[in-house]
Tab-separated table of C-alpha atoms in Angstrom:
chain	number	residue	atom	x	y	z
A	20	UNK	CA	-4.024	-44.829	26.771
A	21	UNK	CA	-2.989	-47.304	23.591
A	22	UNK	CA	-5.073	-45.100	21.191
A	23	UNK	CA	-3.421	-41.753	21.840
A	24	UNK	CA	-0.339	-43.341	21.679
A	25	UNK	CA	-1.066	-45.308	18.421
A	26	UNK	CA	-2.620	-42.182	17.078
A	27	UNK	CA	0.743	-40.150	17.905
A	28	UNK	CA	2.997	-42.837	16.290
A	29	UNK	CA	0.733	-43.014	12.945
A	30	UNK	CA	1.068	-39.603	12.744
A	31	UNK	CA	5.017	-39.265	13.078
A	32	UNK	CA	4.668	-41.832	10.507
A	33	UNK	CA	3.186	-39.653	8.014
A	34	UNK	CA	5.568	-36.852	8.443
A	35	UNK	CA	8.518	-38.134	5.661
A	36	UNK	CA	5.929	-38.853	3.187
A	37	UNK	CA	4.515	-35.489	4.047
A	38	UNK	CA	7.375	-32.951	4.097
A	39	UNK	CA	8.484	-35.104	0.688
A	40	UNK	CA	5.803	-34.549	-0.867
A	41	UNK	CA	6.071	-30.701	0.094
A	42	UNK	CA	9.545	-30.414	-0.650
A	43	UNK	CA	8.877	-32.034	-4.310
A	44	UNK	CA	6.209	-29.998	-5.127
A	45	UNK	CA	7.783	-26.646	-4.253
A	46	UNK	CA	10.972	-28.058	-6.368
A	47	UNK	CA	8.627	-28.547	-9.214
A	48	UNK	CA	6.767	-24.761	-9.048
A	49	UNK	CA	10.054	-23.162	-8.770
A	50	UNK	CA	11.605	-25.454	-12.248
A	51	UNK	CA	8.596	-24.518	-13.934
A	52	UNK	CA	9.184	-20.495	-12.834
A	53	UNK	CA	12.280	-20.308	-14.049
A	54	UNK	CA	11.540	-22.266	-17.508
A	55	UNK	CA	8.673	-19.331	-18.206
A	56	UNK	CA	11.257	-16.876	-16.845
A	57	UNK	CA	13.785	-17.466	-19.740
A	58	UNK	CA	10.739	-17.192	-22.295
A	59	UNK	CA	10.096	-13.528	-21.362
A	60	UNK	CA	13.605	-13.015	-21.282
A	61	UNK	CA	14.147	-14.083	-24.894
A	62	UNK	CA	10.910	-10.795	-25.718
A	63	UNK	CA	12.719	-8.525	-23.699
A	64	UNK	CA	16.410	-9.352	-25.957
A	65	UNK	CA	13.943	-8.569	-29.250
A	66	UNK	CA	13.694	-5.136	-28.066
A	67	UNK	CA	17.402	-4.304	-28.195
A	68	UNK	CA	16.969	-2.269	-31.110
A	69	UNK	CA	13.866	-0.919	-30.088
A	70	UNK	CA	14.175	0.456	-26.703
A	71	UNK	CA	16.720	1.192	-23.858
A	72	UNK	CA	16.910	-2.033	-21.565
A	73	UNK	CA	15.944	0.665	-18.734
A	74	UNK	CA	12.636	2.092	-20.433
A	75	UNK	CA	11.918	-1.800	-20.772
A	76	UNK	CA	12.317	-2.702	-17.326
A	77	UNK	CA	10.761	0.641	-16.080
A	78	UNK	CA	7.353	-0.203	-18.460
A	79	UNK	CA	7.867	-3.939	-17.770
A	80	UNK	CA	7.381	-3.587	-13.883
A	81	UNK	CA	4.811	-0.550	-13.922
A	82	UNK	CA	2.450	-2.825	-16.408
A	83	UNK	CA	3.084	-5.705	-13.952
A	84	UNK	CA	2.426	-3.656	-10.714
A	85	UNK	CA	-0.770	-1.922	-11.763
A	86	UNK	CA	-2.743	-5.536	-13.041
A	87	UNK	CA	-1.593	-6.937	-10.123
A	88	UNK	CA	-2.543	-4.556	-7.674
A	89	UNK	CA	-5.989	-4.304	-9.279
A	90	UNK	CA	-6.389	-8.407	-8.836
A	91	UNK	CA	-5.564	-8.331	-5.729
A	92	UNK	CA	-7.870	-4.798	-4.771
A	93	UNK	CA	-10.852	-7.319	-6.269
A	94	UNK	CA	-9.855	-10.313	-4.267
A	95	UNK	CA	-8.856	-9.595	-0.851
A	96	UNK	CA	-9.595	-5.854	-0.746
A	97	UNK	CA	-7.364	-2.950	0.593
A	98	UNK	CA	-6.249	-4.847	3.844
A	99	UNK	CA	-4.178	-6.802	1.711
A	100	UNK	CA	-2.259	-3.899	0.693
A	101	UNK	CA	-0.543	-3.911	4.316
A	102	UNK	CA	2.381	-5.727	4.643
A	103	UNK	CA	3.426	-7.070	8.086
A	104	UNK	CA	7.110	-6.597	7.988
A	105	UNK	CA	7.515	-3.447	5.530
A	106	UNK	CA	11.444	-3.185	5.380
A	107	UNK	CA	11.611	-6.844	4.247
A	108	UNK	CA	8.889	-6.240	1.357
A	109	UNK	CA	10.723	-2.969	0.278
A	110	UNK	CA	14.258	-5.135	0.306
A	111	UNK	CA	12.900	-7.900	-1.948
A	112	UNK	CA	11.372	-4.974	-4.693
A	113	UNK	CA	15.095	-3.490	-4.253
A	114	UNK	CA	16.338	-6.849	-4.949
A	115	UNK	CA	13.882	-7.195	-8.040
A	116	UNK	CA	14.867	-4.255	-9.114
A	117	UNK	CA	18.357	-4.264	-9.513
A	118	UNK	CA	18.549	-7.874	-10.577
A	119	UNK	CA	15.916	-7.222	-13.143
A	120	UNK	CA	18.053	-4.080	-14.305
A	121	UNK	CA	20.910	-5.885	-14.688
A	122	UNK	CA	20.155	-8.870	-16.365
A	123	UNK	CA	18.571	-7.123	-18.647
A	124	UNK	CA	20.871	-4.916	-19.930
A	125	UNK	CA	23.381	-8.162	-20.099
A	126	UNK	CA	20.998	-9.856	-22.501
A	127	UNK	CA	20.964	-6.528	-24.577
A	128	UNK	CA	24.268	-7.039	-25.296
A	129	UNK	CA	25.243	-10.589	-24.716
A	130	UNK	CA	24.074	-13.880	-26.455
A	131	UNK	CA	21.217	-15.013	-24.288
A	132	UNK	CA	22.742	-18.149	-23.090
A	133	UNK	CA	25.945	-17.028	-21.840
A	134	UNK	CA	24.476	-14.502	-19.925
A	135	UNK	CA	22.431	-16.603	-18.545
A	136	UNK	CA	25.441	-19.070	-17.618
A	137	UNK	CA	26.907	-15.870	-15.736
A	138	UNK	CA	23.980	-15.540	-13.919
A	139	UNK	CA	24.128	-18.930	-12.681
A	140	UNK	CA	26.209	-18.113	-9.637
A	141	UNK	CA	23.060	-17.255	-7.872
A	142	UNK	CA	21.856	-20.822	-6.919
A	143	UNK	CA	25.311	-21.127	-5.411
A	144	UNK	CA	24.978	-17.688	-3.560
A	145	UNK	CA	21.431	-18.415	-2.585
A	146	UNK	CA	22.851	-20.971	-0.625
A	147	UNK	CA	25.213	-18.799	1.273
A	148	UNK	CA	23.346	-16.242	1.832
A	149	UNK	CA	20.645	-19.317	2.767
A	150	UNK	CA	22.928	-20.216	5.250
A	151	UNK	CA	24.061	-17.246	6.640
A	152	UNK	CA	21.131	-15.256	7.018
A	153	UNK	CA	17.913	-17.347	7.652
A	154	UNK	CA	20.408	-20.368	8.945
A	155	UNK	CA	18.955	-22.788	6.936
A	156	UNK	CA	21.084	-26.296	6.513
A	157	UNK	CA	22.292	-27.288	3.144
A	158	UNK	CA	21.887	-30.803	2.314
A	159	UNK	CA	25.065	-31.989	0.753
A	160	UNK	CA	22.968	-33.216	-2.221
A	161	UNK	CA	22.228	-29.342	-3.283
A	162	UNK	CA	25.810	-28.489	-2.924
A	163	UNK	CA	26.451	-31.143	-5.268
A	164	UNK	CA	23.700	-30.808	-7.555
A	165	UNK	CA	25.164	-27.101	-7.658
A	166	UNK	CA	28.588	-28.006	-8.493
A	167	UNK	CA	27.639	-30.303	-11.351
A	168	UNK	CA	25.666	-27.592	-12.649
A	169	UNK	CA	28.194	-24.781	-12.214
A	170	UNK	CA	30.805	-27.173	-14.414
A	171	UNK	CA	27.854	-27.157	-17.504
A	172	UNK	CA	27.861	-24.016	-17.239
A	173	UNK	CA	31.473	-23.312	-17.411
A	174	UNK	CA	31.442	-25.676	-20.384
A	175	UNK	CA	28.468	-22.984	-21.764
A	176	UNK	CA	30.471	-19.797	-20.969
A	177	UNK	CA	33.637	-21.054	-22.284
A	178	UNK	CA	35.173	-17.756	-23.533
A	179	UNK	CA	36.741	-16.289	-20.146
A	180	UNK	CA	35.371	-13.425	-18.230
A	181	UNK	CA	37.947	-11.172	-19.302
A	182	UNK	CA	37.474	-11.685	-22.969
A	183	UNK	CA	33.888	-10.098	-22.471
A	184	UNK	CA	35.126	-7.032	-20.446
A	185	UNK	CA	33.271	-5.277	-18.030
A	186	UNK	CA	29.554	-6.495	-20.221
A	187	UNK	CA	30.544	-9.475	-17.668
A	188	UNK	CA	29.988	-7.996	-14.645
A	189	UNK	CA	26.014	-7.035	-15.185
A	190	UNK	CA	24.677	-10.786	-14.997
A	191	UNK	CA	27.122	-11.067	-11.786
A	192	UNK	CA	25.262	-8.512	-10.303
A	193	UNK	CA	22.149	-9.821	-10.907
A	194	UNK	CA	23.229	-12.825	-9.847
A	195	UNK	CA	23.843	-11.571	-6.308
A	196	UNK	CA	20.677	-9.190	-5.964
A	197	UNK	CA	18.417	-12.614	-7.392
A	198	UNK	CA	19.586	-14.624	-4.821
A	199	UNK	CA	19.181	-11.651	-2.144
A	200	UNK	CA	15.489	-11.716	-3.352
A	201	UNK	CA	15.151	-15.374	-3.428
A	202	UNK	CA	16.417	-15.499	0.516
A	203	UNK	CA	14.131	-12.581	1.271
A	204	UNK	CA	11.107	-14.402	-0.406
A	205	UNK	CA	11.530	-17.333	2.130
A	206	UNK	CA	11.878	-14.875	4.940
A	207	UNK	CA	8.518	-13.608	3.769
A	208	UNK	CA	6.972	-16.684	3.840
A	209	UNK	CA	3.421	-17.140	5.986
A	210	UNK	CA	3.202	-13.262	5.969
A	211	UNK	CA	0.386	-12.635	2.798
A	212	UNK	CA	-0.929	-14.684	0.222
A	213	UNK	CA	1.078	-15.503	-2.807
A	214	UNK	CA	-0.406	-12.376	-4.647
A	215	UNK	CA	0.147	-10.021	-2.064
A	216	UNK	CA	3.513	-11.126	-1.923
A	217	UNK	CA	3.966	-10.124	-6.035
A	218	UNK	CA	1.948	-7.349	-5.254
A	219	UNK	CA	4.658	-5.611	-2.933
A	220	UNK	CA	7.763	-6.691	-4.466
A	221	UNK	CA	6.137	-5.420	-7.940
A	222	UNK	CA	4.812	-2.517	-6.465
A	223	UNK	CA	8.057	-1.197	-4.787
A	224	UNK	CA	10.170	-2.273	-7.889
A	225	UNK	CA	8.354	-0.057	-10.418
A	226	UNK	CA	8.839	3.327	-9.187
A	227	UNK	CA	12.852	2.317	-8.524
A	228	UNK	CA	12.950	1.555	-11.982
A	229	UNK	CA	11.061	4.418	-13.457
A	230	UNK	CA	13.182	6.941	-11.534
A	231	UNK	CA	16.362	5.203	-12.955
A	232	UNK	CA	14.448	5.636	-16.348
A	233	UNK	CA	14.027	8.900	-16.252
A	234	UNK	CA	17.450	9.612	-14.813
A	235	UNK	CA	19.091	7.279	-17.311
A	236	UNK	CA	17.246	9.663	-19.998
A	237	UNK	CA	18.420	13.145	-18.915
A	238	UNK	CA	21.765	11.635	-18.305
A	239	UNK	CA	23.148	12.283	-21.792
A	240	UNK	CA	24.117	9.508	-22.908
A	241	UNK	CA	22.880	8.753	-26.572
A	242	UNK	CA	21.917	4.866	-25.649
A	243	UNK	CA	20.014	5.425	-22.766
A	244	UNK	CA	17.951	8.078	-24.309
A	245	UNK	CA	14.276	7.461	-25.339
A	246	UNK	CA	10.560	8.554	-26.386
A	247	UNK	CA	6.833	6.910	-26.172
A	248	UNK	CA	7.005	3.599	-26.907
A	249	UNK	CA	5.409	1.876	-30.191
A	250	UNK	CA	2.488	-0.565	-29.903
A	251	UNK	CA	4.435	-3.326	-30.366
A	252	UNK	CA	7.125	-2.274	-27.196
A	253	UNK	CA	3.856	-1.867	-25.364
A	254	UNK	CA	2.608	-5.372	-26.206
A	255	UNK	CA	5.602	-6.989	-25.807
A	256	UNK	CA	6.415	-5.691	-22.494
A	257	UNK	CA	2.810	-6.749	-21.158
A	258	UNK	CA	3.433	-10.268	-22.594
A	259	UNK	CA	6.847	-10.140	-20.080
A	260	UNK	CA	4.902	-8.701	-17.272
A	261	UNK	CA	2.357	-11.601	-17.426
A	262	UNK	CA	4.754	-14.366	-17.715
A	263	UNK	CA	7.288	-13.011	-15.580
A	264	UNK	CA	4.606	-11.781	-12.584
A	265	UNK	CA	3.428	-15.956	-13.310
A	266	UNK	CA	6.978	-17.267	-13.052
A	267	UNK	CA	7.809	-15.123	-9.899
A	268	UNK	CA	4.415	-16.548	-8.473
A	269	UNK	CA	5.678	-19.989	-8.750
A	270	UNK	CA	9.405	-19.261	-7.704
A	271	UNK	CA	7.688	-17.719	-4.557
A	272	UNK	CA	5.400	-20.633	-3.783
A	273	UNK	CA	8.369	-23.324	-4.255
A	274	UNK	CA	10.875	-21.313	-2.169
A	275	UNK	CA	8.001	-21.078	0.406
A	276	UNK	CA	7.176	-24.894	0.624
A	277	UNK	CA	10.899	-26.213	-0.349
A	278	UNK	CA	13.368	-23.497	1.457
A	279	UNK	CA	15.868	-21.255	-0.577
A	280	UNK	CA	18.303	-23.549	-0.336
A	281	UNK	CA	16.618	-26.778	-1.691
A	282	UNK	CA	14.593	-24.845	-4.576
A	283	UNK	CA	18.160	-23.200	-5.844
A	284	UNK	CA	19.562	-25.975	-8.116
A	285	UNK	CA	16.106	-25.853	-10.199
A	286	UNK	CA	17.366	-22.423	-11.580
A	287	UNK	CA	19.110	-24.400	-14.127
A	288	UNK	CA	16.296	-25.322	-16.133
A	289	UNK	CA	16.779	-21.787	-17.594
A	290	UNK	CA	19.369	-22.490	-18.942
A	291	UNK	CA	17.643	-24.772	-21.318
A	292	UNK	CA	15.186	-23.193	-22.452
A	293	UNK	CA	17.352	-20.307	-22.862
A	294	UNK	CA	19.829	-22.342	-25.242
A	295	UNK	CA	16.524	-23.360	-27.279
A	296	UNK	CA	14.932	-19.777	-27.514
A	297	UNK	CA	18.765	-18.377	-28.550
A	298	UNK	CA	18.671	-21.241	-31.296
A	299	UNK	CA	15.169	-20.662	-32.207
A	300	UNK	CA	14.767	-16.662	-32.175
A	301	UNK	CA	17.792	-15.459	-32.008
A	302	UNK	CA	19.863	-18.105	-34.466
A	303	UNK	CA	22.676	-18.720	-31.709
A	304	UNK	CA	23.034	-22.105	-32.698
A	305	UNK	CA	25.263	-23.920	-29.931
A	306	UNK	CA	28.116	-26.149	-30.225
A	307	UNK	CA	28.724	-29.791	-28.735
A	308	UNK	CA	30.641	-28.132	-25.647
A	309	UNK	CA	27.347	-26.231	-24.773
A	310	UNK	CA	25.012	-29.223	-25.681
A	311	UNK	CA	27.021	-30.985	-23.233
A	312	UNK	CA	27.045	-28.668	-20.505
A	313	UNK	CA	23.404	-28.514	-21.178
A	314	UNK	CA	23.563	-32.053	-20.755
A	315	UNK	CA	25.308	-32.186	-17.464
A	316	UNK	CA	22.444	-29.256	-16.234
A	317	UNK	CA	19.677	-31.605	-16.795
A	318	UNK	CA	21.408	-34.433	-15.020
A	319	UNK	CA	22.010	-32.665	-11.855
A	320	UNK	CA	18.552	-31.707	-11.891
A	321	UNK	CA	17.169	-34.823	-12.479
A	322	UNK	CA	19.442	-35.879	-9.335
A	323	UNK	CA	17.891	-33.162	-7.147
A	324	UNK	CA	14.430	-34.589	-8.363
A	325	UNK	CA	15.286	-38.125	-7.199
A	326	UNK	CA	17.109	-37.139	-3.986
A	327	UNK	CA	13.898	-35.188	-3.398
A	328	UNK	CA	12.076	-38.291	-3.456
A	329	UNK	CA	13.955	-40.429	-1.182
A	330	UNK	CA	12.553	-40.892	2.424
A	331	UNK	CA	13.199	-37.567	4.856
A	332	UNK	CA	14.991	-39.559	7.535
A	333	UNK	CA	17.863	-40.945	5.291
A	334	UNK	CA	18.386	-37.750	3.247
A	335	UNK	CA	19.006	-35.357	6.648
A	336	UNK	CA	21.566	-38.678	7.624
């Protein structure tokens, strides 16, 4: 009976090294997500001239839905087209959908980087919402990962909410539908592969987003009004839908190995690349108050990288 019993402890042994390892890898898809994220979001703020941020997201998703659908036809065939739970898939493309909608009329109109430091609520909701609806626990080094973050990007934001009017509220929105979508992507976790997973959630977002397209367009109003897009709208948007359908790949897989909550503070590292594609493309050159709240991003999240390292036992302590 010693060898059962030897083989039972050994393998108890090897579960902190095991769910560590998981945790950190899943930390380290979702950072890298969210860095190509802010990339495409940088192309879609060139086409604020251009094209309605509507007509974008409408053309953005549809592009995105259609190659993915036809990857996944060749790969797994049309079983894969069946999700298991279908109000949960249709609430994550709602979620998409909105949050996409939002955010991107906010960076139509707002320097990229403060609307991005709006957004950042989300990891904090994500928690909540976390919490409350998949009852998750929240290690208290992600609440305080989150609150070092959420000071760097006060120091970011700076001008008060008030002083931007009501442009303020459309990243808060987003904020809240992203981190609805992020809590519904760990509730679909186990139930398709990773691509059938953007298949749905792109599939169902698309024809929201047209319909608000075309409604936006016979509304009336002058700004949201708008023809066949030019070659270059066309490329541009299908260099979005690539990186973004890539980025949501990875947030998916990290939220699905690491948990909503634990994946949330890695949001952050849009911020920096947002701050160096404003600088870079966009000439929004930031100050020392934003360098340092950039500064105080990156050191929470090089925190949440070394908590996420340290043995399983002591960190649930």
């Amino acid at each position: 009976m010693a060898r059962p019993r030897l083989g039972v402890a050994r393998f108890a042994e090897s579960q902190p090294l095991l769910v560590n390892t998981t945790e950190r890898a899943g930390i380290a898809y979702a950072a890298t997500g969210f860095a190509i994220l802010s990339v495409g979001d940088a192309v879609i703020k060139s086409m604020a001239d251009v094209w309605p941020a509507v007509a974008v997201a409408a053309l953005r998703f549809s592009i995105g839905a259609i190659a993915l659908s036809a990857l996944l036809w060749r790969n797994e065939g049309a079983k894969a087209f069946a999700p298991r739970k279908p109000w949960l898939q249709l609430a994550r493309g709602v979620c998409l959908a909105l949050a996409s909608l939002f955010f991107f009329s906010a960076i139509y109109i707002m320097p990229l980087a403060e609307a991005m430091a709006i957004a950042f609520l989300a990891p904090v909701l994500t928690q909540i919402f976390g919490g409350l609806i998949l009852g998750e626990r929240v290690r208290k080094a992600a609440w305080a990962v989150s609150i070092v973050a959420l000071a760097g990007v006060a120091m970011i934001l700076r001008p008060n909410l008030v002083e931007m009017g009501w442009a303020a509220l459309l990243p808060l929105i987003s904020a809240v539908f992203f981190a609805l979508m992020m809590v519904a992507n760990r509730a679909s976790a186990g139930q398709g592969s990773a691509l059938s997973m953007q298949v749905f959630i792109a599939a169902i977002a698309a024809p929201i987003l047209v319909i608000v397209a075309i409604a936006a367009k016979y509304s009336g109003v002058e700004q949201f009004d708008f023809g066949w897009p030019s070659w270059d709208v066309v490329l541009r948007c299908t260099i979005v839908a690539v990186t973004a359908s890539t980025a949501h790949w990875l947030a998916y897989v990290g939220t699905s190995k690491a948990g909503a909550s634990q994946v949330a503070p890695a949001i952050y590292v849009q911020m920096l690349v947002a701050v160096a594609m404003g600088w870079w493309w966009f000439g929004d050159i930031p100050d020392l108050l934003t360098l340092g709240g950039a500064g105080m991003i990156i050191t929470a999240g090089l925190f949440l990288w070394w908590d996420s390292q340290k043995p399983f036992a002591e960190r649930i302590k």
